[in-house]
Amino acid sequence: MLAKCYIITINTNTESVLAAKRCISTGNRFGLHINTFEAYTPTHNPLKILKNKGININGFKDIEQHSHGDAAAGCFLSHLTLWEKSIELNIPILIFEHDAVIIDEIPSYILDGTGFNQLVNIGIPGHDEYKIPEFTGVDLLFSSGGQFKGTHAYAIKPIGARALIEQAKKTTTAADMLLQPNTSPFLEELYPWPVSVDPRFTTIQRGTGHNGTGTPRATGESGPFVRLDEFGVTRE
């Protein structure tokens, strides 16, 4: 059975809604139907929900210097809920965040789950330097060494979802920081990446100034982002 696709969207945030609509539109170009998934935010008290699910929430305190812990918890809960959906439906799920942009066709072996083991990154790394492999296809996480550089686009199977949930019960943090080869050696990556990212705003990261004030760190104007105009994608 083909994977279901979801895009995590903050319905109360105009920028998030517009960005998600653009992702859905770019997905349509390649025959991909993407469903909207309403994100958890601090208004939902995500830390309490995670704790009730048996998730170790202590890690969210450790990232307060650079990120808003309650917002990061909401993001994590959104991803975890979709992991649970993969288990419930017993099918692979493709998860996108609102700043994802589809720039190429996603291979059928990703959509039907036959081409990866448990979880595969399909998005270009969202920040910092990354490596370009000398092959095409799927292999163990290769682009950024010790962890995912953003969780804006990946596919996950029920077996991977169960593994991540069990890991989160032991220790957890921001979603991308949880995805590390030392705790999840099954992490894989697809190249070339069919999904880019255009993070013009952030609801999680603090600014770069004193006490987290100033311009948010993720602006989309710098860093290793694919030039979207090369793929006919406008930046509304």
PDB file of C-alpha atoms in Angstrom:
ATOM      1  CA  MET A   1       0.000   0.000   0.000  1.00  0.00           C
ATOM      2  CA  LEU A   2       1.269   3.460  -0.889  1.00  0.00           C
ATOM      3  CA  ALA A   3       2.250   5.857   1.876  1.00  0.00           C
ATOM      4  CA  LYS A   4      -0.053   8.612   3.052  1.00  0.00           C
ATOM      5  CA  CYS A   5       1.463  12.094   3.051  1.00  0.00           C
ATOM      6  CA  TYR A   6       0.945  14.747   5.709  1.00  0.00           C
ATOM      7  CA  ILE A   7       2.183  18.304   6.122  1.00  0.00           C
ATOM      8  CA  ILE A   8       2.398  19.692   9.664  1.00  0.00           C
ATOM      9  CA  THR A   9       0.655  23.068   9.624  1.00  0.00           C
ATOM     10  CA  ILE A  10      -0.029  25.643  12.330  1.00  0.00           C
ATOM     11  CA  ASN A  11      -3.567  26.587  11.343  1.00  0.00           C
ATOM     12  CA  THR A  12      -3.524  29.716  13.510  1.00  0.00           C
ATOM     13  CA  ASN A  13      -0.343  31.043  11.831  1.00  0.00           C
ATOM     14  CA  THR A  14      -0.908  32.719   8.457  1.00  0.00           C
ATOM     15  CA  GLU A  15       2.685  32.181   7.301  1.00  0.00           C
ATOM     16  CA  SER A  16       2.514  28.511   8.173  1.00  0.00           C
ATOM     17  CA  VAL A  17      -0.756  28.056   6.282  1.00  0.00           C
ATOM     18  CA  LEU A  18       0.558  29.833   3.180  1.00  0.00           C
ATOM     19  CA  ALA A  19       3.814  27.871   3.244  1.00  0.00           C
ATOM     20  CA  ALA A  20       1.902  24.602   3.623  1.00  0.00           C
ATOM     21  CA  LYS A  21      -0.333  25.474   0.661  1.00  0.00           C
ATOM     22  CA  ARG A  22       2.786  26.033  -1.423  1.00  0.00           C
ATOM     23  CA  CYS A  23       4.159  22.623  -0.393  1.00  0.00           C
ATOM     24  CA  ILE A  24       0.855  20.964  -1.307  1.00  0.00           C
ATOM     25  CA  SER A  25       0.861  22.774  -4.655  1.00  0.00           C
ATOM     26  CA  THR A  26       4.404  21.692  -5.474  1.00  0.00           C
ATOM     27  CA  GLY A  27       3.500  18.150  -4.500  1.00  0.00           C
ATOM     28  CA  ASN A  28       0.559  18.218  -6.904  1.00  0.00           C
ATOM     29  CA  ARG A  29       2.988  18.891  -9.748  1.00  0.00           C
ATOM     30  CA  PHE A  30       4.397  15.434  -9.211  1.00  0.00           C
ATOM     31  CA  GLY A  31       1.121  13.634  -8.553  1.00  0.00           C
ATOM     32  CA  LEU A  32       1.545  13.701  -4.783  1.00  0.00           C
ATOM     33  CA  HIS A  33      -1.521  14.195  -2.602  1.00  0.00           C
ATOM     34  CA  ILE A  34      -0.532  15.790   0.708  1.00  0.00           C
ATOM     35  CA  ASN A  35      -2.972  15.999   3.620  1.00  0.00           C
ATOM     36  CA  THR A  36      -2.859  18.840   6.136  1.00  0.00           C
ATOM     37  CA  PHE A  37      -2.100  17.835   9.715  1.00  0.00           C
ATOM     38  CA  GLU A  38      -2.909  20.422  12.385  1.00  0.00           C
ATOM     39  CA  ALA A  39       0.216  21.040  14.434  1.00  0.00           C
ATOM     40  CA  TYR A  40       0.392  20.996  18.188  1.00  0.00           C
ATOM     41  CA  THR A  41       1.468  24.333  19.652  1.00  0.00           C
ATOM     42  CA  PRO A  42       2.134  25.630  23.182  1.00  0.00           C
ATOM     43  CA  THR A  43      -1.609  26.325  23.511  1.00  0.00           C
ATOM     44  CA  HIS A  44      -2.196  22.566  23.559  1.00  0.00           C
ATOM     45  CA  ASN A  45       0.143  22.069  26.544  1.00  0.00           C
ATOM     46  CA  PRO A  46       2.279  19.572  24.586  1.00  0.00           C
ATOM     47  CA  LEU A  47       4.635  18.851  27.485  1.00  0.00           C
ATOM     48  CA  LYS A  48       1.732  17.515  29.530  1.00  0.00           C
ATOM     49  CA  ILE A  49       0.471  15.388  26.636  1.00  0.00           C
ATOM     50  CA  LEU A  50       3.935  13.963  25.991  1.00  0.00           C
ATOM     51  CA  LYS A  51       4.402  13.168  29.663  1.00  0.00           C
ATOM     52  CA  ASN A  52       1.031  11.395  29.736  1.00  0.00           C
ATOM     53  CA  LYS A  53       2.220   9.301  26.795  1.00  0.00           C
ATOM     54  CA  GLY A  54       5.238   8.196  28.803  1.00  0.00           C
ATOM     55  CA  ILE A  55       7.721  10.384  26.915  1.00  0.00           C
ATOM     56  CA  ASN A  56      10.742  11.687  28.834  1.00  0.00           C
ATOM     57  CA  ILE A  57      10.312  15.471  28.515  1.00  0.00           C
ATOM     58  CA  ASN A  58      13.442  16.550  30.417  1.00  0.00           C
ATOM     59  CA  GLY A  59      15.356  17.145  27.195  1.00  0.00           C
ATOM     60  CA  PHE A  60      13.187  20.101  26.249  1.00  0.00           C
ATOM     61  CA  LYS A  61      14.589  22.042  29.189  1.00  0.00           C
ATOM     62  CA  ASP A  62      18.109  21.603  27.819  1.00  0.00           C
ATOM     63  CA  ILE A  63      17.367  23.446  24.560  1.00  0.00           C
ATOM     64  CA  GLU A  64      15.826  26.562  26.129  1.00  0.00           C
ATOM     65  CA  GLN A  65      18.963  28.607  25.418  1.00  0.00           C
ATOM     66  CA  HIS A  66      18.425  28.381  21.664  1.00  0.00           C
ATOM     67  CA  SER A  67      14.792  27.327  21.278  1.00  0.00           C
ATOM     68  CA  HIS A  68      11.414  27.761  22.909  1.00  0.00           C
ATOM     69  CA  GLY A  69      11.023  24.482  24.745  1.00  0.00           C
ATOM     70  CA  ASP A  70       7.221  24.407  24.675  1.00  0.00           C
ATOM     71  CA  ALA A  71       7.155  25.146  20.945  1.00  0.00           C
ATOM     72  CA  ALA A  72       9.774  22.451  20.302  1.00  0.00           C
ATOM     73  CA  ALA A  73       7.637  20.064  22.353  1.00  0.00           C
ATOM     74  CA  GLY A  74       4.624  20.921  20.201  1.00  0.00           C
ATOM     75  CA  CYS A  75       6.625  20.201  17.062  1.00  0.00           C
ATOM     76  CA  PHE A  76       7.851  16.912  18.511  1.00  0.00           C
ATOM     77  CA  LEU A  77       4.332  15.913  19.535  1.00  0.00           C
ATOM     78  CA  SER A  78       3.144  16.615  15.985  1.00  0.00           C
ATOM     79  CA  HIS A  79       5.768  14.253  14.582  1.00  0.00           C
ATOM     80  CA  LEU A  80       5.114  11.630  17.267  1.00  0.00           C
ATOM     81  CA  THR A  81       1.382  11.693  16.556  1.00  0.00           C
ATOM     82  CA  LEU A  82       2.102  10.967  12.895  1.00  0.00           C
ATOM     83  CA  TRP A  83       4.437   8.132  13.930  1.00  0.00           C
ATOM     84  CA  GLU A  84       1.509   6.735  15.884  1.00  0.00           C
ATOM     85  CA  LYS A  85      -0.677   7.100  12.787  1.00  0.00           C
ATOM     86  CA  SER A  86       1.820   5.050  10.769  1.00  0.00           C
ATOM     87  CA  ILE A  87       1.520   2.305  13.378  1.00  0.00           C
ATOM     88  CA  GLU A  88      -2.275   2.592  13.501  1.00  0.00           C
ATOM     89  CA  LEU A  89      -2.677   2.409   9.707  1.00  0.00           C
ATOM     90  CA  ASN A  90       0.218  -0.063   9.351  1.00  0.00           C
ATOM     91  CA  ILE A  91       1.593   1.771   6.311  1.00  0.00           C
ATOM     92  CA  PRO A  92       4.524   4.074   5.564  1.00  0.00           C
ATOM     93  CA  ILE A  93       3.887   7.786   6.050  1.00  0.00           C
ATOM     94  CA  LEU A  94       5.617  10.749   4.436  1.00  0.00           C
ATOM     95  CA  ILE A  95       5.943  13.652   6.843  1.00  0.00           C
ATOM     96  CA  PHE A  96       6.546  17.215   5.681  1.00  0.00           C
ATOM     97  CA  GLU A  97       6.887  20.414   7.665  1.00  0.00           C
ATOM     98  CA  HIS A  98       5.291  23.585   6.344  1.00  0.00           C
ATOM     99  CA  ASP A  99       8.529  24.972   4.861  1.00  0.00           C
ATOM    100  CA  ALA A 100       9.127  21.923   2.638  1.00  0.00           C
ATOM    101  CA  VAL A 101       8.989  22.361  -1.138  1.00  0.00           C
ATOM    102  CA  ILE A 102       8.702  19.409  -3.524  1.00  0.00           C
ATOM    103  CA  ILE A 103      11.172  19.892  -6.392  1.00  0.00           C
ATOM    104  CA  ASP A 104      11.235  16.455  -8.001  1.00  0.00           C
ATOM    105  CA  GLU A 105       9.273  13.234  -8.203  1.00  0.00           C
ATOM    106  CA  ILE A 106       9.517  11.044  -5.117  1.00  0.00           C
ATOM    107  CA  PRO A 107      10.522   7.526  -6.213  1.00  0.00           C
ATOM    108  CA  SER A 108       7.857   4.827  -6.108  1.00  0.00           C
ATOM    109  CA  TYR A 109      10.109   2.670  -3.914  1.00  0.00           C
ATOM    110  CA  ILE A 110       9.902   5.355  -1.251  1.00  0.00           C
ATOM    111  CA  LEU A 111       6.145   5.734  -1.575  1.00  0.00           C
ATOM    112  CA  ASP A 112       5.486   1.998  -1.297  1.00  0.00           C
ATOM    113  CA  GLY A 113       8.130   1.453   1.390  1.00  0.00           C
ATOM    114  CA  THR A 114      10.100  -1.192  -0.488  1.00  0.00           C
ATOM    115  CA  GLY A 115      13.209   0.931  -0.926  1.00  0.00           C
ATOM    116  CA  PHE A 116      14.083   1.739   2.680  1.00  0.00           C
ATOM    117  CA  ASN A 117      14.206  -0.091   5.977  1.00  0.00           C
ATOM    118  CA  GLN A 118      12.613   2.045   8.689  1.00  0.00           C
ATOM    119  CA  LEU A 119      13.085   5.781   8.125  1.00  0.00           C
ATOM    120  CA  VAL A 120      14.584   7.693   5.212  1.00  0.00           C
ATOM    121  CA  ASN A 121      15.339  11.390   4.881  1.00  0.00           C
ATOM    122  CA  ILE A 122      14.207  12.785   1.521  1.00  0.00           C
ATOM    123  CA  GLY A 123      14.907  16.476   2.102  1.00  0.00           C
ATOM    124  CA  ILE A 124      18.042  18.513   1.497  1.00  0.00           C
ATOM    125  CA  PRO A 125      19.712  19.342   4.860  1.00  0.00           C
ATOM    126  CA  GLY A 126      18.151  22.532   6.165  1.00  0.00           C
ATOM    127  CA  HIS A 127      21.199  24.151   7.735  1.00  0.00           C
ATOM    128  CA  ASP A 128      24.984  23.935   8.080  1.00  0.00           C
ATOM    129  CA  GLU A 129      27.324  22.137   5.705  1.00  0.00           C
ATOM    130  CA  TYR A 130      26.497  18.784   4.172  1.00  0.00           C
ATOM    131  CA  LYS A 131      28.063  16.140   1.956  1.00  0.00           C
ATOM    132  CA  ILE A 132      27.123  15.256  -1.613  1.00  0.00           C
ATOM    133  CA  PRO A 133      27.385  11.485  -2.180  1.00  0.00           C
ATOM    134  CA  GLU A 134      28.873   9.832  -5.247  1.00  0.00           C
ATOM    135  CA  PHE A 135      25.854   7.583  -5.698  1.00  0.00           C
ATOM    136  CA  THR A 136      22.139   7.877  -6.318  1.00  0.00           C
ATOM    137  CA  GLY A 137      19.512   6.034  -4.324  1.00  0.00           C
ATOM    138  CA  VAL A 138      19.220   5.159  -0.639  1.00  0.00           C
ATOM    139  CA  ASP A 139      22.013   4.545   1.860  1.00  0.00           C
ATOM    140  CA  LEU A 140      22.646   5.089   5.557  1.00  0.00           C
ATOM    141  CA  LEU A 141      22.487   8.736   6.639  1.00  0.00           C
ATOM    142  CA  PHE A 142      25.358  10.386   4.771  1.00  0.00           C
ATOM    143  CA  SER A 143      24.871  14.123   4.343  1.00  0.00           C
ATOM    144  CA  SER A 144      25.392  15.521   7.808  1.00  0.00           C
ATOM    145  CA  GLY A 145      27.159  12.979   9.994  1.00  0.00           C
ATOM    146  CA  GLY A 146      25.721  12.828  13.475  1.00  0.00           C
ATOM    147  CA  GLN A 147      22.097  13.888  13.009  1.00  0.00           C
ATOM    148  CA  PHE A 148      19.339  15.072  10.733  1.00  0.00           C
ATOM    149  CA  LYS A 149      19.620  18.712   9.680  1.00  0.00           C
ATOM    150  CA  GLY A 150      15.927  19.402   9.825  1.00  0.00           C
ATOM    151  CA  THR A 151      12.861  17.157   9.796  1.00  0.00           C
ATOM    152  CA  HIS A 152      11.108  18.892   6.919  1.00  0.00           C
ATOM    153  CA  ALA A 153      10.772  15.776   4.745  1.00  0.00           C
ATOM    154  CA  TYR A 154      11.106  12.074   5.555  1.00  0.00           C
ATOM    155  CA  ALA A 155       9.318   8.760   5.167  1.00  0.00           C
ATOM    156  CA  ILE A 156       8.766   6.392   8.055  1.00  0.00           C
ATOM    157  CA  LYS A 157       7.445   2.839   8.431  1.00  0.00           C
ATOM    158  CA  PRO A 158       5.602   1.445  11.457  1.00  0.00           C
ATOM    159  CA  ILE A 159       8.744  -0.401  12.580  1.00  0.00           C
ATOM    160  CA  GLY A 160      10.693   2.870  12.559  1.00  0.00           C
ATOM    161  CA  ALA A 161       7.883   4.682  14.328  1.00  0.00           C
ATOM    162  CA  ARG A 162       7.889   2.124  17.141  1.00  0.00           C
ATOM    163  CA  ALA A 163      11.660   2.401  17.505  1.00  0.00           C
ATOM    164  CA  LEU A 164      11.578   6.194  17.778  1.00  0.00           C
ATOM    165  CA  ILE A 165       8.732   6.178  20.278  1.00  0.00           C
ATOM    166  CA  GLU A 166      10.624   3.726  22.473  1.00  0.00           C
ATOM    167  CA  GLN A 167      13.722   5.908  22.229  1.00  0.00           C
ATOM    168  CA  ALA A 168      11.695   8.984  23.196  1.00  0.00           C
ATOM    169  CA  LYS A 169      10.540   7.240  26.363  1.00  0.00           C
ATOM    170  CA  LYS A 170      14.189   7.034  27.435  1.00  0.00           C
ATOM    171  CA  THR A 171      15.357  10.479  26.408  1.00  0.00           C
ATOM    172  CA  THR A 172      14.099  13.048  23.961  1.00  0.00           C
ATOM    173  CA  THR A 173      14.660  16.543  22.648  1.00  0.00           C
ATOM    174  CA  ALA A 174      13.813  18.469  19.485  1.00  0.00           C
ATOM    175  CA  ALA A 175      12.640  16.142  16.709  1.00  0.00           C
ATOM    176  CA  ASP A 176      15.685  16.548  14.456  1.00  0.00           C
ATOM    177  CA  MET A 177      18.081  16.179  17.378  1.00  0.00           C
ATOM    178  CA  LEU A 178      16.463  12.881  18.366  1.00  0.00           C
ATOM    179  CA  LEU A 179      17.261  11.426  14.950  1.00  0.00           C
ATOM    180  CA  GLN A 180      20.873  10.428  15.499  1.00  0.00           C
ATOM    181  CA  PRO A 181      22.679   7.343  14.144  1.00  0.00           C
ATOM    182  CA  ASN A 182      24.141   6.463  17.531  1.00  0.00           C
ATOM    183  CA  THR A 183      20.658   5.826  18.945  1.00  0.00           C
ATOM    184  CA  SER A 184      18.873   5.036  15.678  1.00  0.00           C
ATOM    185  CA  PRO A 185      21.426   3.269  13.433  1.00  0.00           C
ATOM    186  CA  PHE A 186      18.721   2.469  10.869  1.00  0.00           C
ATOM    187  CA  LEU A 187      18.423   6.077   9.629  1.00  0.00           C
ATOM    188  CA  GLU A 188      18.764   6.311   5.847  1.00  0.00           C
ATOM    189  CA  GLU A 189      18.826   9.050   3.232  1.00  0.00           C
ATOM    190  CA  LEU A 190      17.800   9.397  -0.410  1.00  0.00           C
ATOM    191  CA  TYR A 191      19.897  11.186  -3.027  1.00  0.00           C
ATOM    192  CA  PRO A 192      19.207  13.244  -5.027  1.00  0.00           C
ATOM    193  CA  TRP A 193      16.864  14.924  -2.586  1.00  0.00           C
ATOM    194  CA  PRO A 194      13.401  15.469  -4.091  1.00  0.00           C
ATOM    195  CA  VAL A 195      12.459  17.990  -1.413  1.00  0.00           C
ATOM    196  CA  SER A 196      13.971  21.387  -0.654  1.00  0.00           C
ATOM    197  CA  VAL A 197      13.253  23.794   2.198  1.00  0.00           C
ATOM    198  CA  ASP A 198      12.504  27.513   2.413  1.00  0.00           C
ATOM    199  CA  PRO A 199      12.388  28.473   6.125  1.00  0.00           C
ATOM    200  CA  ARG A 200      11.589  32.175   6.044  1.00  0.00           C
ATOM    201  CA  PHE A 201      10.315  32.198   9.616  1.00  0.00           C
ATOM    202  CA  THR A 202      10.563  30.090  12.748  1.00  0.00           C
ATOM    203  CA  THR A 203       8.161  29.393  15.564  1.00  0.00           C
ATOM    204  CA  ILE A 204      10.703  27.403  17.560  1.00  0.00           C
ATOM    205  CA  GLN A 205      14.193  28.904  17.413  1.00  0.00           C
ATOM    206  CA  ARG A 206      15.073  32.000  19.390  1.00  0.00           C
ATOM    207  CA  GLY A 207      16.730  35.027  17.807  1.00  0.00           C
ATOM    208  CA  THR A 208      20.475  35.536  17.707  1.00  0.00           C
ATOM    209  CA  GLY A 209      20.660  38.580  19.917  1.00  0.00           C
ATOM    210  CA  HIS A 210      20.910  38.999  23.687  1.00  0.00           C
ATOM    211  CA  ASN A 211      18.477  36.706  25.512  1.00  0.00           C
ATOM    212  CA  GLY A 212      17.201  35.357  22.235  1.00  0.00           C
ATOM    213  CA  THR A 213      16.057  38.655  20.773  1.00  0.00           C
ATOM    214  CA  GLY A 214      16.592  39.853  17.226  1.00  0.00           C
ATOM    215  CA  THR A 215      16.218  38.137  13.880  1.00  0.00           C
ATOM    216  CA  PRO A 216      15.306  34.451  14.067  1.00  0.00           C
ATOM    217  CA  ARG A 217      18.111  32.073  13.115  1.00  0.00           C
ATOM    218  CA  ALA A 218      16.169  30.420  10.304  1.00  0.00           C
ATOM    219  CA  THR A 219      15.424  33.072   7.692  1.00  0.00           C
ATOM    220  CA  GLY A 220      15.761  31.177   4.448  1.00  0.00           C
ATOM    221  CA  GLU A 221      18.053  33.870   3.060  1.00  0.00           C
ATOM    222  CA  SER A 222      21.312  32.065   3.781  1.00  0.00           C
ATOM    223  CA  GLY A 223      22.633  28.558   4.164  1.00  0.00           C
ATOM    224  CA  PRO A 224      22.690  25.541   1.854  1.00  0.00           C
ATOM    225  CA  PHE A 225      19.211  25.900   0.366  1.00  0.00           C
ATOM    226  CA  VAL A 226      18.447  24.825  -3.169  1.00  0.00           C
ATOM    227  CA  ARG A 227      17.560  27.845  -5.291  1.00  0.00           C
ATOM    228  CA  LEU A 228      13.843  27.372  -5.602  1.00  0.00           C
ATOM    229  CA  ASP A 229      13.491  29.578  -8.683  1.00  0.00           C
ATOM    230  CA  GLU A 230      15.464  26.985 -10.636  1.00  0.00           C
ATOM    231  CA  PHE A 231      12.465  24.704 -10.180  1.00  0.00           C
ATOM    232  CA  GLY A 232       9.813  27.297 -10.956  1.00  0.00           C
ATOM    233  CA  VAL A 233       8.888  27.783  -7.315  1.00  0.00           C
ATOM    234  CA  THR A 234       8.017  31.324  -6.331  1.00  0.00           C
ATOM    235  CA  ARG A 235       8.509  32.779  -2.864  1.00  0.00           C
ATOM    236  CA  GLU A 236       5.185  34.468  -2.216  1.00  0.00           C
TER     237      GLU A 236
END
